[in-house]
PDB file of C-alpha atoms in Angstrom:
ATOM      1  CA  MET A  89      83.630 -23.459  89.025  1.00  0.00           C
ATOM      2  CA  SER A  90      86.309 -21.092  90.323  1.00  0.00           C
ATOM      3  CA  LEU A  91      89.692 -20.817  88.621  1.00  0.00           C
ATOM      4  CA  SER A  92      93.076 -20.716  90.336  1.00  0.00           C
ATOM      5  CA  LYS A  93      95.412 -17.718  90.116  1.00  0.00           C
ATOM      6  CA  PRO A  94      97.720 -19.255  87.456  1.00  0.00           C
ATOM      7  CA  ALA A  95      94.694 -20.252  85.384  1.00  0.00           C
ATOM      8  CA  LEU A  96      93.321 -16.722  85.562  1.00  0.00           C
ATOM      9  CA  ARG A  97      96.708 -15.284  84.529  1.00  0.00           C
ATOM     10  CA  LEU A  98      96.729 -17.442  81.401  1.00  0.00           C
ATOM     11  CA  LEU A  99      93.217 -16.301  80.455  1.00  0.00           C
ATOM     12  CA  ARG A 100      93.388 -12.633  81.395  1.00  0.00           C
ATOM     13  CA  THR A 101      92.934  -9.789  78.911  1.00  0.00           C
ATOM     14  CA  PRO A 102      95.912  -7.660  77.744  1.00  0.00           C
ATOM     15  CA  THR A 103      97.386  -5.327  80.337  1.00  0.00           C
ATOM     16  CA  ALA A 104     100.513  -3.226  80.468  1.00  0.00           C
ATOM     17  CA  LEU A 105     103.557  -5.475  80.851  1.00  0.00           C
ATOM     18  CA  LYS A 106     105.395  -4.805  84.104  1.00  0.00           C
ATOM     19  CA  VAL A 107     108.747  -6.516  84.401  1.00  0.00           C
ATOM     20  CA  THR A 108     111.544  -5.910  86.872  1.00  0.00           C
ATOM     21  CA  HIS A 109     115.189  -6.232  85.892  1.00  0.00           C
ATOM     22  CA  ARG A 110     116.593  -9.641  86.762  1.00  0.00           C
ATOM     23  CA  SER A 111     119.613 -11.590  85.596  1.00  0.00           C
ATOM     24  CA  TYR A 112     119.007 -14.852  83.763  1.00  0.00           C
ATOM     25  CA  SER A 113     120.969 -17.968  84.587  1.00  0.00           C
ATOM     26  CA  THR A 114     122.516 -20.836  82.686  1.00  0.00           C
ATOM     27  CA  GLU A 115     120.826 -24.196  82.261  1.00  0.00           C
ATOM     28  CA  SER A 116     120.582 -26.103  85.532  1.00  0.00           C
ATOM     29  CA  ALA A 117     120.109 -29.814  86.049  1.00  0.00           C
ATOM     30  CA  ALA A 118     116.522 -29.188  87.171  1.00  0.00           C
ATOM     31  CA  SER A 119     115.564 -26.917  84.254  1.00  0.00           C
ATOM     32  CA  LYS A 120     117.261 -29.180  81.688  1.00  0.00           C
ATOM     33  CA  HIS A 121     114.603 -31.849  82.135  1.00  0.00           C
ATOM     34  CA  TRP A 122     111.728 -29.548  83.102  1.00  0.00           C
ATOM     35  CA  LEU A 123     109.740 -29.998  79.888  1.00  0.00           C
ATOM     36  CA  SER A 124     109.898 -33.800  79.795  1.00  0.00           C
ATOM     37  CA  THR A 125     109.329 -34.103  83.554  1.00  0.00           C
ATOM     38  CA  THR A 126     106.306 -31.783  83.481  1.00  0.00           C
ATOM     39  CA  THR A 127     104.760 -33.633  80.541  1.00  0.00           C
ATOM     40  CA  ALA A 128     105.304 -36.959  82.325  1.00  0.00           C
ATOM     41  CA  ARG A 129     103.656 -35.629  85.499  1.00  0.00           C
ATOM     42  CA  LEU A 130     100.558 -34.629  83.550  1.00  0.00           C
ATOM     43  CA  GLY A 131     100.565 -37.960  81.736  1.00  0.00           C
ATOM     44  CA  LYS A 132     100.513 -39.805  85.052  1.00  0.00           C
ATOM     45  CA  CYS A 133      97.424 -37.845  86.107  1.00  0.00           C
ATOM     46  CA  MET A 134      95.579 -38.964  82.973  1.00  0.00           C
ATOM     47  CA  PHE A 135      95.418 -42.499  84.389  1.00  0.00           C
ATOM     48  CA  HIS A 136      93.466 -41.329  87.443  1.00  0.00           C
ATOM     49  CA  GLY A 137      90.041 -39.808  87.841  1.00  0.00           C
ATOM     50  CA  ALA A 138      90.095 -36.000  87.887  1.00  0.00           C
ATOM     51  CA  ASN A 139      87.366 -33.596  88.929  1.00  0.00           C
ATOM     52  CA  PRO A 140      86.317 -30.704  86.637  1.00  0.00           C
ATOM     53  CA  SER A 141      88.709 -28.235  88.297  1.00  0.00           C
ATOM     54  CA  GLU A 142      91.674 -30.592  87.848  1.00  0.00           C
ATOM     55  CA  VAL A 143      90.721 -31.252  84.230  1.00  0.00           C
ATOM     56  CA  ARG A 144      90.623 -27.493  83.645  1.00  0.00           C
ATOM     57  CA  SER A 145      94.087 -27.041  85.162  1.00  0.00           C
ATOM     58  CA  ALA A 146      95.496 -29.888  83.071  1.00  0.00           C
ATOM     59  CA  SER A 147      93.947 -28.448  79.909  1.00  0.00           C
ATOM     60  CA  LEU A 148      95.501 -25.009  80.478  1.00  0.00           C
ATOM     61  CA  ALA A 149      98.905 -26.495  81.283  1.00  0.00           C
ATOM     62  CA  LEU A 150      98.877 -28.756  78.221  1.00  0.00           C
ATOM     63  CA  SER A 151      97.792 -25.890  75.964  1.00  0.00           C
ATOM     64  CA  ASP A 152     100.703 -23.748  77.156  1.00  0.00           C
ATOM     65  CA  LEU A 153     103.161 -26.632  76.791  1.00  0.00           C
ATOM     66  CA  ALA A 154     101.954 -27.375  73.259  1.00  0.00           C
ATOM     67  CA  THR A 155     102.144 -23.803  71.954  1.00  0.00           C
ATOM     68  CA  ASN A 156     104.899 -22.187  74.008  1.00  0.00           C
ATOM     69  CA  TRP A 157     107.242 -25.077  74.799  1.00  0.00           C
ATOM     70  CA  ARG A 158     110.237 -23.247  73.272  1.00  0.00           C
ATOM     71  CA  GLY A 159     109.691 -20.225  75.477  1.00  0.00           C
ATOM     72  CA  LEU A 160     109.059 -22.333  78.564  1.00  0.00           C
ATOM     73  CA  LEU A 161     112.217 -24.354  77.867  1.00  0.00           C
ATOM     74  CA  LEU A 162     114.654 -21.615  76.765  1.00  0.00           C
ATOM     75  CA  GLY A 163     113.023 -18.347  77.824  1.00  0.00           C
ATOM     76  CA  PRO A 164     114.169 -18.554  81.480  1.00  0.00           C
ATOM     77  CA  GLU A 165     117.745 -18.439  80.164  1.00  0.00           C
ATOM     78  CA  GLY A 166     117.061 -15.182  78.316  1.00  0.00           C
ATOM     79  CA  PHE A 167     117.045 -16.428  74.721  1.00  0.00           C
ATOM     80  CA  LEU A 168     115.023 -14.128  72.458  1.00  0.00           C
ATOM     81  CA  GLY A 169     112.922 -15.267  69.504  1.00  0.00           C
ATOM     82  CA  THR A 170     111.360 -18.427  70.923  1.00  0.00           C
ATOM     83  CA  THR A 171     107.937 -17.279  69.704  1.00  0.00           C
ATOM     84  CA  ASP A 172     109.357 -16.578  66.214  1.00  0.00           C
ATOM     85  CA  ALA A 173     110.169 -20.260  65.802  1.00  0.00           C
ATOM     86  CA  ILE A 174     106.526 -21.343  66.181  1.00  0.00           C
ATOM     87  CA  GLY A 175     105.731 -20.489  62.561  1.00  0.00           C
ATOM     88  CA  GLU A 176     106.648 -18.418  59.539  1.00  0.00           C
ATOM     89  CA  SER A 177     105.083 -15.282  61.000  1.00  0.00           C
ATOM     90  CA  ALA A 178     104.312 -14.533  64.618  1.00  0.00           C
ATOM     91  CA  SER A 179     101.999 -11.767  63.350  1.00  0.00           C
ATOM     92  CA  ALA A 180      99.879 -14.409  61.633  1.00  0.00           C
ATOM     93  CA  LEU A 181      99.701 -16.390  64.863  1.00  0.00           C
ATOM     94  CA  ILE A 182      98.442 -13.296  66.664  1.00  0.00           C
ATOM     95  CA  ALA A 183      95.778 -12.721  63.992  1.00  0.00           C
ATOM     96  CA  THR A 184      94.490 -16.289  64.279  1.00  0.00           C
ATOM     97  CA  GLY A 185      94.420 -16.178  68.069  1.00  0.00           C
ATOM     98  CA  SER A 186      97.044 -18.920  68.429  1.00  0.00           C
ATOM     99  CA  LEU A 187      98.969 -16.914  71.039  1.00  0.00           C
ATOM    100  CA  ASP A 188      97.553 -15.847  74.379  1.00  0.00           C
ATOM    101  CA  ASN A 189      97.559 -12.243  75.574  1.00  0.00           C
ATOM    102  CA  GLU A 190     100.648 -12.439  77.788  1.00  0.00           C
ATOM    103  CA  VAL A 191     102.810 -13.921  75.017  1.00  0.00           C
ATOM    104  CA  ILE A 192     101.517 -11.306  72.571  1.00  0.00           C
ATOM    105  CA  GLU A 193     102.532  -8.552  75.004  1.00  0.00           C
ATOM    106  CA  ARG A 194     106.002 -10.075  75.360  1.00  0.00           C
ATOM    107  CA  LEU A 195     106.359 -10.393  71.591  1.00  0.00           C
ATOM    108  CA  HIS A 196     105.401  -6.747  71.144  1.00  0.00           C
ATOM    109  CA  ALA A 197     108.013  -5.791  73.750  1.00  0.00           C
ATOM    110  CA  THR A 198     110.879  -7.536  71.941  1.00  0.00           C
ATOM    111  CA  GLY A 199     109.692  -7.529  68.337  1.00  0.00           C
ATOM    112  CA  GLU A 200     109.865 -10.385  65.845  1.00  0.00           C
ATOM    113  CA  GLY A 201     112.916 -11.783  64.098  1.00  0.00           C
ATOM    114  CA  TRP A 202     115.251 -12.705  66.959  1.00  0.00           C
ATOM    115  CA  ALA A 203     115.413 -16.431  66.187  1.00  0.00           C
ATOM    116  CA  GLY A 204     118.693 -17.077  64.378  1.00  0.00           C
ATOM    117  CA  ILE A 205     117.260 -19.967  62.346  1.00  0.00           C
ATOM    118  CA  LYS A 206     113.565 -20.914  62.387  1.00  0.00           C
ATOM    119  CA  ARG A 207     112.522 -24.560  62.026  1.00  0.00           C
ATOM    120  CA  ARG A 208     114.959 -25.581  59.309  1.00  0.00           C
ATOM    121  CA  LYS A 209     115.121 -29.150  58.040  1.00  0.00           C
ATOM    122  CA  VAL A 210     118.442 -30.924  58.538  1.00  0.00           C
ATOM    123  CA  ALA A 211     120.151 -31.330  55.162  1.00  0.00           C
ATOM    124  CA  TRP A 212     120.945 -34.923  54.230  1.00  0.00           C
ATOM    125  CA  GLY A 213     124.472 -33.825  53.282  1.00  0.00           C
ATOM    126  CA  ASP A 214     125.098 -32.515  56.810  1.00  0.00           C
ATOM    127  CA  GLN A 215     125.303 -36.112  58.037  1.00  0.00           C
ATOM    128  CA  ASP A 216     128.505 -38.116  58.225  1.00  0.00           C
ATOM    129  CA  CYS A 217     129.116 -41.832  57.745  1.00  0.00           C
ATOM    130  CA  PHE A 218     127.733 -42.513  61.222  1.00  0.00           C
ATOM    131  CA  GLY A 219     124.258 -41.332  60.222  1.00  0.00           C
ATOM    132  CA  HIS A 220     124.077 -38.131  62.286  1.00  0.00           C
ATOM    133  CA  VAL A 221     124.958 -34.477  61.695  1.00  0.00           C
ATOM    134  CA  ASN A 222     128.727 -34.034  61.654  1.00  0.00           C
ATOM    135  CA  ASN A 223     130.091 -32.199  64.692  1.00  0.00           C
ATOM    136  CA  THR A 224     131.507 -29.359  62.584  1.00  0.00           C
ATOM    137  CA  ARG A 225     128.091 -28.480  61.131  1.00  0.00           C
ATOM    138  CA  TYR A 226     126.880 -27.084  64.447  1.00  0.00           C
ATOM    139  CA  LEU A 227     129.481 -24.311  64.104  1.00  0.00           C
ATOM    140  CA  PHE A 228     128.032 -23.461  60.691  1.00  0.00           C
ATOM    141  CA  TYR A 229     124.523 -23.340  62.163  1.00  0.00           C
ATOM    142  CA  ALA A 230     125.784 -21.024  64.918  1.00  0.00           C
ATOM    143  CA  GLU A 231     127.580 -18.818  62.384  1.00  0.00           C
ATOM    144  CA  THR A 232     124.412 -18.251  60.351  1.00  0.00           C
ATOM    145  CA  SER A 233     122.451 -17.672  63.541  1.00  0.00           C
ATOM    146  CA  ARG A 234     125.014 -15.137  64.775  1.00  0.00           C
ATOM    147  CA  MET A 235     124.875 -13.100  61.563  1.00  0.00           C
ATOM    148  CA  ASN A 236     121.068 -13.045  61.698  1.00  0.00           C
ATOM    149  CA  PHE A 237     121.230 -12.066  65.379  1.00  0.00           C
ATOM    150  CA  PHE A 238     123.429  -9.036  64.675  1.00  0.00           C
ATOM    151  CA  SER A 239     121.348  -8.069  61.641  1.00  0.00           C
ATOM    152  CA  ARG A 240     118.257  -8.074  63.862  1.00  0.00           C
ATOM    153  CA  MET A 241     120.167  -6.111  66.500  1.00  0.00           C
ATOM    154  CA  ALA A 242     120.840  -3.407  63.909  1.00  0.00           C
ATOM    155  CA  GLY A 243     117.094  -2.762  63.924  1.00  0.00           C
ATOM    156  CA  LEU A 244     117.466  -1.280  67.415  1.00  0.00           C
ATOM    157  CA  LEU A 245     119.553   1.564  65.973  1.00  0.00           C
ATOM    158  CA  GLU A 246     118.128   4.655  64.306  1.00  0.00           C
ATOM    159  CA  ARG A 247     117.497   4.356  60.580  1.00  0.00           C
ATOM    160  CA  GLY A 248     119.945   6.105  58.272  1.00  0.00           C
ATOM    161  CA  THR A 249     122.766   6.287  60.808  1.00  0.00           C
ATOM    162  CA  GLU A 250     126.335   5.198  60.096  1.00  0.00           C
ATOM    163  CA  GLU A 251     126.248   2.890  63.114  1.00  0.00           C
ATOM    164  CA  ARG A 252     123.230   0.981  61.815  1.00  0.00           C
ATOM    165  CA  ALA A 253     124.825   0.655  58.385  1.00  0.00           C
ATOM    166  CA  MET A 254     128.016  -0.698  59.985  1.00  0.00           C
ATOM    167  CA  LEU A 255     126.157  -3.347  61.978  1.00  0.00           C
ATOM    168  CA  GLU A 256     124.012  -4.341  59.006  1.00  0.00           C
ATOM    169  CA  GLY A 257     127.197  -4.565  56.939  1.00  0.00           C
ATOM    170  CA  VAL A 258     128.886  -7.240  59.059  1.00  0.00           C
ATOM    171  CA  VAL A 259     127.256  -9.902  56.855  1.00  0.00           C
ATOM    172  CA  GLU A 260     128.792  -8.416  53.690  1.00  0.00           C
ATOM    173  CA  PRO A 261     132.392  -8.618  52.422  1.00  0.00           C
ATOM    174  CA  GLY A 262     134.572  -5.551  51.939  1.00  0.00           C
ATOM    175  CA  GLN A 263     133.355  -3.632  54.983  1.00  0.00           C
ATOM    176  CA  LYS A 264     135.548  -1.568  57.304  1.00  0.00           C
ATOM    177  CA  PHE A 265     134.000  -2.892  60.525  1.00  0.00           C
ATOM    178  CA  GLY A 266     133.730  -6.583  61.291  1.00  0.00           C
ATOM    179  CA  LEU A 267     133.103  -9.219  63.936  1.00  0.00           C
ATOM    180  CA  ILE A 268     135.576 -12.123  63.983  1.00  0.00           C
ATOM    181  CA  MET A 269     135.327 -15.275  66.046  1.00  0.00           C
ATOM    182  CA  LYS A 270     138.281 -15.537  68.400  1.00  0.00           C
ATOM    183  CA  ARG A 271     137.176 -18.760  70.061  1.00  0.00           C
ATOM    184  CA  GLY A 272     134.292 -21.198  69.788  1.00  0.00           C
ATOM    185  CA  ASP A 273     133.613 -23.956  72.315  1.00  0.00           C
ATOM    186  CA  VAL A 274     130.923 -26.527  71.517  1.00  0.00           C
ATOM    187  CA  SER A 275     129.082 -28.598  74.101  1.00  0.00           C
ATOM    188  CA  TYR A 276     127.228 -31.397  72.313  1.00  0.00           C
ATOM    189  CA  LYS A 277     123.947 -32.545  73.854  1.00  0.00           C
ATOM    190  CA  LEU A 278     122.070 -34.546  71.225  1.00  0.00           C
ATOM    191  CA  ALA A 279     122.860 -35.882  67.738  1.00  0.00           C
ATOM    192  CA  LEU A 280     120.673 -34.376  65.007  1.00  0.00           C
ATOM    193  CA  ARG A 281     119.651 -36.607  62.106  1.00  0.00           C
ATOM    194  CA  TYR A 282     118.002 -36.143  58.723  1.00  0.00           C
ATOM    195  CA  PRO A 283     115.094 -35.396  58.219  1.00  0.00           C
ATOM    196  CA  GLU A 284     114.354 -33.755  61.596  1.00  0.00           C
ATOM    197  CA  TYR A 285     114.034 -30.000  62.131  1.00  0.00           C
ATOM    198  CA  TYR A 286     116.099 -27.626  64.226  1.00  0.00           C
ATOM    199  CA  SER A 287     116.081 -23.960  65.293  1.00  0.00           C
ATOM    200  CA  THR A 288     118.872 -21.785  66.666  1.00  0.00           C
ATOM    201  CA  PHE A 289     118.910 -18.917  69.158  1.00  0.00           C
ATOM    202  CA  HIS A 290     121.543 -16.505  70.474  1.00  0.00           C
ATOM    203  CA  ARG A 291     122.071 -14.489  73.626  1.00  0.00           C
ATOM    204  CA  VAL A 292     124.686 -11.989  74.787  1.00  0.00           C
ATOM    205  CA  LEU A 293     126.654 -13.186  77.812  1.00  0.00           C
ATOM    206  CA  ALA A 294     129.158 -10.358  78.346  1.00  0.00           C
ATOM    207  CA  VAL A 295     130.672  -7.297  76.683  1.00  0.00           C
ATOM    208  CA  LYS A 296     134.416  -6.972  77.268  1.00  0.00           C
ATOM    209  CA  LYS A 297     136.946  -4.362  76.159  1.00  0.00           C
ATOM    210  CA  HIS A 298     137.774  -5.867  72.773  1.00  0.00           C
ATOM    211  CA  SER A 299     135.269  -8.682  72.413  1.00  0.00           C
ATOM    212  CA  ILE A 300     131.728  -9.928  72.935  1.00  0.00           C
ATOM    213  CA  GLU A 301     130.828 -13.237  74.566  1.00  0.00           C
ATOM    214  CA  LEU A 302     127.794 -14.960  73.065  1.00  0.00           C
ATOM    215  CA  GLU A 303     126.029 -18.274  73.438  1.00  0.00           C
ATOM    216  CA  SER A 304     124.285 -20.023  70.575  1.00  0.00           C
ATOM    217  CA  LEU A 305     121.827 -22.844  71.198  1.00  0.00           C
ATOM    218  CA  VAL A 306     120.855 -25.384  68.538  1.00  0.00           C
ATOM    219  CA  LEU A 307     117.444 -26.813  69.415  1.00  0.00           C
ATOM    220  CA  SER A 308     116.079 -30.129  68.172  1.00  0.00           C
ATOM    221  CA  GLU A 309     112.475 -29.440  67.190  1.00  0.00           C
ATOM    222  CA  THR A 310     111.823 -33.183  67.036  1.00  0.00           C
ATOM    223  CA  HIS A 311     113.053 -34.070  70.513  1.00  0.00           C
ATOM    224  CA  LYS A 312     112.324 -30.652  72.076  1.00  0.00           C
ATOM    225  CA  ARG A 313     115.802 -30.617  73.584  1.00  0.00           C
ATOM    226  CA  PRO A 314     119.026 -28.639  73.036  1.00  0.00           C
ATOM    227  CA  ALA A 315     121.274 -30.424  70.531  1.00  0.00           C
ATOM    228  CA  ALA A 316     124.320 -28.224  71.148  1.00  0.00           C
ATOM    229  CA  ARG A 317     125.485 -25.093  72.936  1.00  0.00           C
ATOM    230  CA  ILE A 318     128.216 -23.013  71.310  1.00  0.00           C
ATOM    231  CA  PHE A 319     130.075 -20.440  73.403  1.00  0.00           C
ATOM    232  CA  GLU A 320     131.598 -17.756  71.181  1.00  0.00           C
ATOM    233  CA  ASP A 321     134.170 -15.042  71.850  1.00  0.00           C
ATOM    234  CA  ILE A 322     133.768 -12.430  69.092  1.00  0.00           C
ATOM    235  CA  VAL A 323     136.397  -9.735  68.457  1.00  0.00           C
ATOM    236  CA  THR A 324     135.510  -6.334  67.005  1.00  0.00           C
ATOM    237  CA  PHE A 325     137.842  -5.712  64.060  1.00  0.00           C
ATOM    238  CA  ASP A 326     138.906  -2.794  61.845  1.00  0.00           C
ATOM    239  CA  TYR A 327     139.649  -4.221  58.398  1.00  0.00           C
ATOM    240  CA  THR A 328     141.146  -0.942  57.160  1.00  0.00           C
ATOM    241  CA  ALA A 329     143.773  -0.899  59.908  1.00  0.00           C
ATOM    242  CA  ASN A 330     143.825  -4.723  59.967  1.00  0.00           C
ATOM    243  CA  LYS A 331     143.652  -4.941  63.756  1.00  0.00           C
ATOM    244  CA  LYS A 332     141.228  -5.570  66.572  1.00  0.00           C
ATOM    245  CA  ILE A 333     139.623  -2.539  68.176  1.00  0.00           C
ATOM    246  CA  GLU A 334     137.746  -1.786  71.365  1.00  0.00           C
ATOM    247  CA  VAL A 335     134.028  -2.470  71.234  1.00  0.00           C
ATOM    248  CA  PRO A 336     132.615   0.883  70.014  1.00  0.00           C
ATOM    249  CA  GLN A 337     130.457   2.711  72.532  1.00  0.00           C
ATOM    250  CA  TRP A 338     127.431   2.675  70.218  1.00  0.00           C
ATOM    251  CA  LEU A 339     127.684  -1.118  69.906  1.00  0.00           C
ATOM    252  CA  ARG A 340     128.295  -1.541  73.629  1.00  0.00           C
ATOM    253  CA  SER A 341     125.136   0.468  74.369  1.00  0.00           C
ATOM    254  CA  THR A 342     123.150  -1.632  71.890  1.00  0.00           C
ATOM    255  CA  LEU A 343     124.421  -4.877  73.409  1.00  0.00           C
ATOM    256  CA  GLU A 344     123.550  -3.658  76.895  1.00  0.00           C
ATOM    257  CA  LYS A 345     120.026  -2.948  75.654  1.00  0.00           C
ATOM    258  CA  VAL A 346     119.812  -6.503  74.324  1.00  0.00           C
ATOM    259  CA  ILE A 347     120.997  -7.830  77.704  1.00  0.00           C
ATOM    260  CA  ARG A 348     118.189  -5.892  79.403  1.00  0.00           C
ATOM    261  CA  MET A 349     115.726  -7.390  76.922  1.00  0.00           C
ATOM    262  CA  GLN A 350     117.094 -10.840  77.737  1.00  0.00           C
ATOM    263  CA  ASP A 351     116.661 -10.208  81.455  1.00  0.00           C
ATOM    264  CA  GLU A 352     113.036  -9.195  80.889  1.00  0.00           C
ATOM    265  CA  GLU A 353     112.482 -12.240  78.679  1.00  0.00           C
ATOM    266  CA  ALA A 354     113.900 -14.506  81.383  1.00  0.00           C
ATOM    267  CA  GLN A 355     111.714 -12.907  84.040  1.00  0.00           C
ATOM    268  CA  PHE A 356     108.599 -13.358  81.916  1.00  0.00           C
ATOM    269  CA  TRP A 357     109.179 -17.022  81.074  1.00  0.00           C
ATOM    270  CA  LYS A 358     110.193 -17.899  84.630  1.00  0.00           C
ATOM    271  CA  GLY A 359     106.784 -16.579  85.665  1.00  0.00           C
ATOM    272  CA  ARG A 360     105.028 -18.577  82.954  1.00  0.00           C
ATOM    273  CA  ARG A 361     106.905 -21.709  83.951  1.00  0.00           C
ATOM    274  CA  SER A 362     105.887 -21.136  87.569  1.00  0.00           C
ATOM    275  CA  ASP A 363     102.250 -20.814  86.449  1.00  0.00           C
ATOM    276  CA  VAL A 364     102.466 -24.148  84.632  1.00  0.00           C
ATOM    277  CA  ASP A 365     104.055 -25.755  87.701  1.00  0.00           C
ATOM    278  CA  GLU A 366     101.139 -24.543  89.832  1.00  0.00           C
ATOM    279  CA  LEU A 367      98.602 -25.885  87.333  1.00  0.00           C
ATOM    280  CA  VAL A 368     100.343 -29.269  87.331  1.00  0.00           C
ATOM    281  CA  GLN A 369     100.334 -29.340  91.136  1.00  0.00           C
ATOM    282  CA  GLU A 370      96.600 -28.610  91.110  1.00  0.00           C
ATOM    283  CA  THR A 371      96.058 -31.436  88.609  1.00  0.00           C
ATOM    284  CA  GLU A 372      98.065 -33.793  90.821  1.00  0.00           C
ATOM    285  CA  GLY A 373      95.384 -33.357  93.457  1.00  0.00           C
ATOM    286  CA  CYS A 374      93.781 -36.408  91.850  1.00  0.00           C
ATOM    287  CA  LEU A 375      96.757 -38.472  93.067  1.00  0.00           C
ATOM    288  CA  ARG A 376      96.336 -37.392  96.671  1.00  0.00           C
ATOM    289  CA  ARG A 377      92.669 -38.242  97.187  1.00  0.00           C
ATOM    290  CA  LYS A 378      92.038 -41.071  99.628  1.00  0.00           C
ATOM    291  CA  GLU A 379      89.837 -43.035  97.262  1.00  0.00           C
ATOM    292  CA  LEU A 380      92.901 -43.539  95.045  1.00  0.00           C
TER     293      LEU A 380
END
């Protein structure tokens, strides 16, 4: 039995990752429902007779959807850390063979630790009298995620440098350099409830003269859908002089590196999503046969 090109790409051995620079885009109406629509398409095929090749395509698509659904859902937008959220340690997943070669290569390219919050259980006290997480709590989730995001970003700087110490120090009080939220806009998508789980991710949208535009996404692990998107405008601040300052060049360069990483992440997951789409189309061959 011969395998299709997308099937072969999912099974191939490790090779050097080649990615071209491409800008990621915001969530579109089509991509918003991609995961649920794709799963439903495969489910429909299960009610019809499939030949061995179609069964193979369905198996590969379902395996990718089961393991890498976070990357397939959020990766095309450039969010880093979607593989981190699979378990406590992505390294352990690699050792057990739970991740395929392409995802391992991508993880090695970005490194672990980019997920702001990994699979955390909703606290009962986060709910209000209406039985769902209070709207204000999403800002707290995003705040924790943002601090973890910048702490991870500090790892891109050389050890022992003043710049790395400054970026690592933004989570501690009494520091000279700080990052202050100027504005936060929340777009609510889905109400979280106890005892479900959620994860959070961040991405850099733009670097301006005095501030940094970020987007935080709170993901419902139960429903496999975004629960909220928080758009943040963060000012760089000098606590000694008690005033905002221009984004330092060292931080600007680091943020631009993160943006390039996001572009590469988006390119990779767009390709993986395209592979899954092709596998689903091959599986849907069972719906087009005359005997059906």
